[in-house]
Amino acid sequence: MLLGQSRGIAELAYLLDEAPKDVEQDLEHFLKSLRRMPYHAVIEPARCRQCGFVFRHKKLHKPGKCPQCKGTWISEPRIGIERD
């Protein structure tokens, strides 16, 4: 599902018919397993659509509020997988 295209946690949860929290936990474990495979993760971090603030790459879930402008109009981080 992630090979060659990026998706957000909410989209993956919908496609897998699972809770977003469960998908996030499984995805974090899967990303650690990628170190031993000929693939690597491409993570597009969450971004505030109001002021452009970019959140850290390590977080896979959508933050609730922007620390810079306090806005809640935030795009979800997107995760994809590419072959090395």
PDB file of N, CA and C in Angstrom:
ATOM      1  N   MET A   1       0.801  -1.202   0.000  1.00  0.00           N
ATOM      2  CA  MET A   1       0.000   0.000   0.000  1.00  0.00           C
ATOM      3  C   MET A   1       0.844   1.268   0.000  1.00  0.00           C
ATOM      4  N   LEU A   2       2.051   1.184   0.548  1.00  0.00           N
ATOM      5  CA  LEU A   2       2.889   2.377   0.659  1.00  0.00           C
ATOM      6  C   LEU A   2       4.010   2.423  -0.371  1.00  0.00           C
ATOM      7  N   LEU A   3       4.213   1.343  -1.082  1.00  0.00           N
ATOM      8  CA  LEU A   3       5.305   1.280  -2.040  1.00  0.00           C
ATOM      9  C   LEU A   3       5.010   2.182  -3.240  1.00  0.00           C
ATOM     10  N   GLY A   4       5.837   3.196  -3.411  1.00  0.00           N
ATOM     11  CA  GLY A   4       5.698   4.089  -4.553  1.00  0.00           C
ATOM     12  C   GLY A   4       4.672   5.199  -4.389  1.00  0.00           C
ATOM     13  N   GLN A   5       3.967   5.247  -3.265  1.00  0.00           N
ATOM     14  CA  GLN A   5       3.005   6.325  -3.025  1.00  0.00           C
ATOM     15  C   GLN A   5       2.939   6.605  -1.534  1.00  0.00           C
ATOM     16  N   SER A   6       2.587   7.820  -1.188  1.00  0.00           N
ATOM     17  CA  SER A   6       2.517   8.174   0.234  1.00  0.00           C
ATOM     18  C   SER A   6       1.062   8.273   0.675  1.00  0.00           C
ATOM     19  N   ARG A   7       0.860   7.923   1.930  1.00  0.00           N
ATOM     20  CA  ARG A   7      -0.474   7.951   2.511  1.00  0.00           C
ATOM     21  C   ARG A   7      -0.370   8.428   3.956  1.00  0.00           C
ATOM     22  N   GLY A   8      -1.453   8.964   4.460  1.00  0.00           N
ATOM     23  CA  GLY A   8      -1.528   9.379   5.851  1.00  0.00           C
ATOM     24  C   GLY A   8      -2.077   8.258   6.714  1.00  0.00           C
ATOM     25  N   ILE A   9      -1.921   8.405   8.021  1.00  0.00           N
ATOM     26  CA  ILE A   9      -2.413   7.407   8.967  1.00  0.00           C
ATOM     27  C   ILE A   9      -3.927   7.222   8.842  1.00  0.00           C
ATOM     28  N   ALA A  10      -4.660   8.317   8.719  1.00  0.00           N
ATOM     29  CA  ALA A  10      -6.127   8.227   8.618  1.00  0.00           C
ATOM     30  C   ALA A  10      -6.547   7.458   7.365  1.00  0.00           C
ATOM     31  N   GLU A  11      -5.866   7.707   6.265  1.00  0.00           N
ATOM     32  CA  GLU A  11      -6.184   7.007   5.018  1.00  0.00           C
ATOM     33  C   GLU A  11      -5.873   5.519   5.136  1.00  0.00           C
ATOM     34  N   LEU A  12      -4.719   5.184   5.736  1.00  0.00           N
ATOM     35  CA  LEU A  12      -4.368   3.779   5.936  1.00  0.00           C
ATOM     36  C   LEU A  12      -5.364   3.092   6.869  1.00  0.00           C
ATOM     37  N   ALA A  13      -5.753   3.779   7.935  1.00  0.00           N
ATOM     38  CA  ALA A  13      -6.711   3.201   8.878  1.00  0.00           C
ATOM     39  C   ALA A  13      -8.039   2.908   8.185  1.00  0.00           C
ATOM     40  N   TYR A  14      -8.474   3.818   7.323  1.00  0.00           N
ATOM     41  CA  TYR A  14      -9.716   3.614   6.579  1.00  0.00           C
ATOM     42  C   TYR A  14      -9.599   2.409   5.644  1.00  0.00           C
ATOM     43  N   LEU A  15      -8.483   2.324   4.915  1.00  0.00           N
ATOM     44  CA  LEU A  15      -8.293   1.220   3.964  1.00  0.00           C
ATOM     45  C   LEU A  15      -8.177  -0.135   4.667  1.00  0.00           C
ATOM     46  N   LEU A  16      -7.574  -0.134   5.859  1.00  0.00           N
ATOM     47  CA  LEU A  16      -7.379  -1.382   6.597  1.00  0.00           C
ATOM     48  C   LEU A  16      -8.519  -1.681   7.563  1.00  0.00           C
ATOM     49  N   ASP A  17      -9.458  -0.752   7.704  1.00  0.00           N
ATOM     50  CA  ASP A  17     -10.577  -0.881   8.621  1.00  0.00           C
ATOM     51  C   ASP A  17     -10.082  -1.121  10.052  1.00  0.00           C
ATOM     52  N   GLU A  18      -9.122  -0.299  10.456  1.00  0.00           N
ATOM     53  CA  GLU A  18      -8.527  -0.360  11.791  1.00  0.00           C
ATOM     54  C   GLU A  18      -8.570   1.016  12.430  1.00  0.00           C
ATOM     55  N   ALA A  19      -8.309   1.074  13.711  1.00  0.00           N
ATOM     56  CA  ALA A  19      -8.237   2.350  14.419  1.00  0.00           C
ATOM     57  C   ALA A  19      -6.923   3.043  14.056  1.00  0.00           C
ATOM     58  N   PRO A  20      -6.943   4.354  13.865  1.00  0.00           N
ATOM     59  CA  PRO A  20      -5.704   5.080  13.522  1.00  0.00           C
ATOM     60  C   PRO A  20      -4.577   4.863  14.526  1.00  0.00           C
ATOM     61  N   LYS A  21      -4.907   4.769  15.806  1.00  0.00           N
ATOM     62  CA  LYS A  21      -3.877   4.556  16.832  1.00  0.00           C
ATOM     63  C   LYS A  21      -3.180   3.212  16.628  1.00  0.00           C
ATOM     64  N   ASP A  22      -3.943   2.169  16.287  1.00  0.00           N
ATOM     65  CA  ASP A  22      -3.370   0.851  16.037  1.00  0.00           C
ATOM     66  C   ASP A  22      -2.492   0.862  14.789  1.00  0.00           C
ATOM     67  N   VAL A  23      -2.951   1.542  13.759  1.00  0.00           N
ATOM     68  CA  VAL A  23      -2.182   1.623  12.516  1.00  0.00           C
ATOM     69  C   VAL A  23      -0.864   2.361  12.768  1.00  0.00           C
ATOM     70  N   GLU A  24      -0.908   3.417  13.565  1.00  0.00           N
ATOM     71  CA  GLU A  24       0.308   4.175  13.865  1.00  0.00           C
ATOM     72  C   GLU A  24       1.328   3.318  14.606  1.00  0.00           C
ATOM     73  N   GLN A  25       0.872   2.553  15.586  1.00  0.00           N
ATOM     74  CA  GLN A  25       1.784   1.679  16.334  1.00  0.00           C
ATOM     75  C   GLN A  25       2.398   0.617  15.428  1.00  0.00           C
ATOM     76  N   ASP A  26       1.585   0.001  14.600  1.00  0.00           N
ATOM     77  CA  ASP A  26       2.090  -1.019  13.677  1.00  0.00           C
ATOM     78  C   ASP A  26       3.060  -0.415  12.669  1.00  0.00           C
ATOM     79  N   LEU A  27       2.756   0.775  12.211  1.00  0.00           N
ATOM     80  CA  LEU A  27       3.604   1.442  11.227  1.00  0.00           C
ATOM     81  C   LEU A  27       4.960   1.819  11.830  1.00  0.00           C
ATOM     82  N   GLU A  28       4.972   2.270  13.083  1.00  0.00           N
ATOM     83  CA  GLU A  28       6.239   2.587  13.747  1.00  0.00           C
ATOM     84  C   GLU A  28       7.121   1.342  13.839  1.00  0.00           C
ATOM     85  N   HIS A  29       6.524   0.219  14.188  1.00  0.00           N
ATOM     86  CA  HIS A  29       7.275  -1.040  14.251  1.00  0.00           C
ATOM     87  C   HIS A  29       7.776  -1.444  12.859  1.00  0.00           C
ATOM     88  N   PHE A  30       6.938  -1.305  11.861  1.00  0.00           N
ATOM     89  CA  PHE A  30       7.301  -1.654  10.488  1.00  0.00           C
ATOM     90  C   PHE A  30       8.459  -0.788   9.981  1.00  0.00           C
ATOM     91  N   LEU A  31       8.432   0.495  10.304  1.00  0.00           N
ATOM     92  CA  LEU A  31       9.500   1.388   9.854  1.00  0.00           C
ATOM     93  C   LEU A  31      10.849   1.011  10.463  1.00  0.00           C
ATOM     94  N   LYS A  32      10.830   0.494  11.687  1.00  0.00           N
ATOM     95  CA  LYS A  32      12.077   0.003  12.295  1.00  0.00           C
ATOM     96  C   LYS A  32      12.575  -1.238  11.563  1.00  0.00           C
ATOM     97  N   SER A  33      11.669  -2.077  11.088  1.00  0.00           N
ATOM     98  CA  SER A  33      12.033  -3.304  10.373  1.00  0.00           C
ATOM     99  C   SER A  33      12.608  -3.019   8.995  1.00  0.00           C
ATOM    100  N   LEU A  34      12.303  -1.872   8.435  1.00  0.00           N
ATOM    101  CA  LEU A  34      12.791  -1.532   7.093  1.00  0.00           C
ATOM    102  C   LEU A  34      14.307  -1.404   7.029  1.00  0.00           C
ATOM    103  N   ARG A  35      14.945  -1.205   8.168  1.00  0.00           N
ATOM    104  CA  ARG A  35      16.410  -1.044   8.187  1.00  0.00           C
ATOM    105  C   ARG A  35      17.120  -2.270   7.634  1.00  0.00           C
ATOM    106  N   ARG A  36      16.495  -3.427   7.740  1.00  0.00           N
ATOM    107  CA  ARG A  36      17.107  -4.680   7.290  1.00  0.00           C
ATOM    108  C   ARG A  36      16.667  -5.089   5.890  1.00  0.00           C
ATOM    109  N   MET A  37      15.895  -4.247   5.244  1.00  0.00           N
ATOM    110  CA  MET A  37      15.356  -4.556   3.922  1.00  0.00           C
ATOM    111  C   MET A  37      15.911  -3.576   2.885  1.00  0.00           C
ATOM    112  N   PRO A  38      15.780  -3.902   1.619  1.00  0.00           N
ATOM    113  CA  PRO A  38      16.280  -2.985   0.574  1.00  0.00           C
ATOM    114  C   PRO A  38      15.298  -1.848   0.262  1.00  0.00           C
ATOM    115  N   TYR A  39      14.639  -1.338   1.281  1.00  0.00           N
ATOM    116  CA  TYR A  39      13.679  -0.248   1.129  1.00  0.00           C
ATOM    117  C   TYR A  39      13.972   0.818   2.172  1.00  0.00           C
ATOM    118  N   HIS A  40      13.459   2.001   1.949  1.00  0.00           N
ATOM    119  CA  HIS A  40      13.553   3.058   2.953  1.00  0.00           C
ATOM    120  C   HIS A  40      12.253   3.849   2.974  1.00  0.00           C
ATOM    121  N   ALA A  41      11.971   4.414   4.141  1.00  0.00           N
ATOM    122  CA  ALA A  41      10.746   5.187   4.317  1.00  0.00           C
ATOM    123  C   ALA A  41      10.965   6.630   3.896  1.00  0.00           C
ATOM    124  N   VAL A  42       9.953   7.202   3.279  1.00  0.00           N
ATOM    125  CA  VAL A  42       9.939   8.611   2.926  1.00  0.00           C
ATOM    126  C   VAL A  42       8.779   9.227   3.698  1.00  0.00           C
ATOM    127  N   ILE A  43       9.114  10.125   4.630  1.00  0.00           N
ATOM    128  CA  ILE A  43       8.088  10.721   5.478  1.00  0.00           C
ATOM    129  C   ILE A  43       8.009  12.218   5.194  1.00  0.00           C
ATOM    130  N   GLU A  44       6.842  12.639   4.763  1.00  0.00           N
ATOM    131  CA  GLU A  44       6.565  14.060   4.559  1.00  0.00           C
ATOM    132  C   GLU A  44       5.923  14.551   5.859  1.00  0.00           C
ATOM    133  N   PRO A  45       6.601  15.423   6.602  1.00  0.00           N
ATOM    134  CA  PRO A  45       6.096  15.808   7.922  1.00  0.00           C
ATOM    135  C   PRO A  45       4.805  16.618   7.867  1.00  0.00           C
ATOM    136  N   ALA A  46       4.129  16.662   9.003  1.00  0.00           N
ATOM    137  CA  ALA A  46       2.924  17.477   9.126  1.00  0.00           C
ATOM    138  C   ALA A  46       3.305  18.943   8.953  1.00  0.00           C
ATOM    139  N   ARG A  47       2.364  19.717   8.422  1.00  0.00           N
ATOM    140  CA  ARG A  47       2.620  21.133   8.146  1.00  0.00           C
ATOM    141  C   ARG A  47       1.363  21.933   8.467  1.00  0.00           C
ATOM    142  N   CYS A  48       1.579  23.090   9.077  1.00  0.00           N
ATOM    143  CA  CYS A  48       0.464  23.990   9.338  1.00  0.00           C
ATOM    144  C   CYS A  48       0.097  24.672   8.029  1.00  0.00           C
ATOM    145  N   ARG A  49      -1.141  24.541   7.629  1.00  0.00           N
ATOM    146  CA  ARG A  49      -1.572  25.140   6.368  1.00  0.00           C
ATOM    147  C   ARG A  49      -1.889  26.624   6.526  1.00  0.00           C
ATOM    148  N   GLN A  50      -1.857  27.110   7.748  1.00  0.00           N
ATOM    149  CA  GLN A  50      -2.128  28.521   7.985  1.00  0.00           C
ATOM    150  C   GLN A  50      -0.850  29.355   7.928  1.00  0.00           C
ATOM    151  N   CYS A  51       0.222  28.905   8.617  1.00  0.00           N
ATOM    152  CA  CYS A  51       1.453  29.700   8.664  1.00  0.00           C
ATOM    153  C   CYS A  51       2.640  29.019   8.000  1.00  0.00           C
ATOM    154  N   GLY A  52       2.521  27.718   7.662  1.00  0.00           N
ATOM    155  CA  GLY A  52       3.601  27.008   6.990  1.00  0.00           C
ATOM    156  C   GLY A  52       4.591  26.323   7.919  1.00  0.00           C
ATOM    157  N   PHE A  53       4.355  26.337   9.221  1.00  0.00           N
ATOM    158  CA  PHE A  53       5.250  25.681  10.179  1.00  0.00           C
ATOM    159  C   PHE A  53       5.340  24.189   9.855  1.00  0.00           C
ATOM    160  N   VAL A  54       6.561  23.642   9.845  1.00  0.00           N
ATOM    161  CA  VAL A  54       6.781  22.222   9.546  1.00  0.00           C
ATOM    162  C   VAL A  54       7.146  21.507  10.839  1.00  0.00           C
ATOM    163  N   PHE A  55       6.417  20.451  11.155  1.00  0.00           N
ATOM    164  CA  PHE A  55       6.658  19.677  12.363  1.00  0.00           C
ATOM    165  C   PHE A  55       7.821  18.705  12.131  1.00  0.00           C
ATOM    166  N   ARG A  56       8.311  18.084  13.200  1.00  0.00           N
ATOM    167  CA  ARG A  56       9.434  17.147  13.103  1.00  0.00           C
ATOM    168  C   ARG A  56       9.046  15.889  12.325  1.00  0.00           C
ATOM    169  N   HIS A  57      10.033  15.267  11.697  1.00  0.00           N
ATOM    170  CA  HIS A  57       9.812  14.053  10.912  1.00  0.00           C
ATOM    171  C   HIS A  57       9.428  12.853  11.763  1.00  0.00           C
ATOM    172  N   LYS A  58       9.838  12.823  13.006  1.00  0.00           N
ATOM    173  CA  LYS A  58       9.649  11.631  13.823  1.00  0.00           C
ATOM    174  C   LYS A  58       8.194  11.354  14.188  1.00  0.00           C
ATOM    175  N   LYS A  59       7.371  12.367  14.200  1.00  0.00           N
ATOM    176  CA  LYS A  59       5.975  12.169  14.583  1.00  0.00           C
ATOM    177  C   LYS A  59       5.154  11.700  13.388  1.00  0.00           C
ATOM    178  N   LEU A  60       4.401  10.619  13.570  1.00  0.00           N
ATOM    179  CA  LEU A  60       3.572  10.078  12.499  1.00  0.00           C
ATOM    180  C   LEU A  60       2.114  10.501  12.615  1.00  0.00           C
ATOM    181  N   HIS A  61       1.727  10.986  13.792  1.00  0.00           N
ATOM    182  CA  HIS A  61       0.329  11.392  13.952  1.00  0.00           C
ATOM    183  C   HIS A  61       0.177  12.892  13.697  1.00  0.00           C
ATOM    184  N   LYS A  62      -1.028  13.263  13.426  1.00  0.00           N
ATOM    185  CA  LYS A  62      -1.340  14.663  13.144  1.00  0.00           C
ATOM    186  C   LYS A  62      -1.403  15.445  14.452  1.00  0.00           C
ATOM    187  N   PRO A  63      -0.593  16.494  14.590  1.00  0.00           N
ATOM    188  CA  PRO A  63      -0.660  17.319  15.799  1.00  0.00           C
ATOM    189  C   PRO A  63      -1.998  18.049  15.891  1.00  0.00           C
ATOM    190  N   GLY A  64      -2.377  18.433  17.077  1.00  0.00           N
ATOM    191  CA  GLY A  64      -3.656  19.096  17.275  1.00  0.00           C
ATOM    192  C   GLY A  64      -3.618  20.591  17.007  1.00  0.00           C
ATOM    193  N   LYS A  65      -2.465  21.212  17.310  1.00  0.00           N
ATOM    194  CA  LYS A  65      -2.389  22.662  17.204  1.00  0.00           C
ATOM    195  C   LYS A  65      -0.971  23.072  16.813  1.00  0.00           C
ATOM    196  N   CYS A  66      -0.858  24.112  16.039  1.00  0.00           N
ATOM    197  CA  CYS A  66       0.437  24.643  15.619  1.00  0.00           C
ATOM    198  C   CYS A  66       1.065  25.422  16.781  1.00  0.00           C
ATOM    199  N   PRO A  67       2.328  25.149  17.123  1.00  0.00           N
ATOM    200  CA  PRO A  67       2.951  25.888  18.214  1.00  0.00           C
ATOM    201  C   PRO A  67       3.287  27.339  17.844  1.00  0.00           C
ATOM    202  N   GLN A  68       3.328  27.631  16.579  1.00  0.00           N
ATOM    203  CA  GLN A  68       3.696  28.967  16.134  1.00  0.00           C
ATOM    204  C   GLN A  68       2.501  29.916  16.061  1.00  0.00           C
ATOM    205  N   CYS A  69       1.441  29.529  15.361  1.00  0.00           N
ATOM    206  CA  CYS A  69       0.285  30.424  15.183  1.00  0.00           C
ATOM    207  C   CYS A  69      -0.945  29.974  15.960  1.00  0.00           C
ATOM    208  N   LYS A  70      -0.853  28.803  16.621  1.00  0.00           N
ATOM    209  CA  LYS A  70      -1.957  28.227  17.406  1.00  0.00           C
ATOM    210  C   LYS A  70      -3.137  27.793  16.544  1.00  0.00           C
ATOM    211  N   GLY A  71      -2.943  27.721  15.229  1.00  0.00           N
ATOM    212  CA  GLY A  71      -4.000  27.282  14.333  1.00  0.00           C
ATOM    213  C   GLY A  71      -4.184  25.771  14.369  1.00  0.00           C
ATOM    214  N   THR A  72      -5.324  25.317  13.916  1.00  0.00           N
ATOM    215  CA  THR A  72      -5.611  23.876  13.897  1.00  0.00           C
ATOM    216  C   THR A  72      -5.760  23.337  12.476  1.00  0.00           C
ATOM    217  N   TRP A  73      -5.429  24.130  11.498  1.00  0.00           N
ATOM    218  CA  TRP A  73      -5.543  23.723  10.102  1.00  0.00           C
ATOM    219  C   TRP A  73      -4.224  23.066   9.687  1.00  0.00           C
ATOM    220  N   ILE A  74      -4.042  21.798  10.069  1.00  0.00           N
ATOM    221  CA  ILE A  74      -2.770  21.098   9.919  1.00  0.00           C
ATOM    222  C   ILE A  74      -2.931  19.909   8.981  1.00  0.00           C
ATOM    223  N   SER A  75      -1.999  19.786   8.043  1.00  0.00           N
ATOM    224  CA  SER A  75      -2.014  18.632   7.145  1.00  0.00           C
ATOM    225  C   SER A  75      -1.370  17.446   7.848  1.00  0.00           C
ATOM    226  N   GLU A  76      -1.889  16.279   7.583  1.00  0.00           N
ATOM    227  CA  GLU A  76      -1.404  15.050   8.194  1.00  0.00           C
ATOM    228  C   GLU A  76      -0.066  14.648   7.578  1.00  0.00           C
ATOM    229  N   PRO A  77       0.854  14.070   8.392  1.00  0.00           N
ATOM    230  CA  PRO A  77       2.089  13.567   7.799  1.00  0.00           C
ATOM    231  C   PRO A  77       1.779  12.420   6.843  1.00  0.00           C
ATOM    232  N   ARG A  78       2.582  12.285   5.795  1.00  0.00           N
ATOM    233  CA  ARG A  78       2.370  11.236   4.799  1.00  0.00           C
ATOM    234  C   ARG A  78       3.601  10.347   4.772  1.00  0.00           C
ATOM    235  N   ILE A  79       3.367   9.031   4.697  1.00  0.00           N
ATOM    236  CA  ILE A  79       4.425   8.048   4.728  1.00  0.00           C
ATOM    237  C   ILE A  79       4.397   7.249   3.439  1.00  0.00           C
ATOM    238  N   GLY A  80       5.565   7.038   2.877  1.00  0.00           N
ATOM    239  CA  GLY A  80       5.692   6.222   1.676  1.00  0.00           C
ATOM    240  C   GLY A  80       6.929   5.346   1.792  1.00  0.00           C
ATOM    241  N   ILE A  81       7.061   4.392   0.912  1.00  0.00           N
ATOM    242  CA  ILE A  81       8.218   3.494   0.904  1.00  0.00           C
ATOM    243  C   ILE A  81       8.778   3.438  -0.506  1.00  0.00           C
ATOM    244  N   GLU A  82      10.105   3.536  -0.574  1.00  0.00           N
ATOM    245  CA  GLU A  82      10.809   3.449  -1.858  1.00  0.00           C
ATOM    246  C   GLU A  82      11.898   2.420  -1.776  1.00  0.00           C
ATOM    247  N   ARG A  83      12.221   1.851  -2.907  1.00  0.00           N
ATOM    248  CA  ARG A  83      13.299   0.869  -2.985  1.00  0.00           C
ATOM    249  C   ARG A  83      14.632   1.608  -3.028  1.00  0.00           C
ATOM    250  N   ASP A  84      15.630   1.045  -2.326  1.00  0.00           N
ATOM    251  CA  ASP A  84      16.980   1.643  -2.315  1.00  0.00           C
ATOM    252  C   ASP A  84      17.632   1.579  -3.675  1.00  0.00           C
TER     253      ASP A  84
END
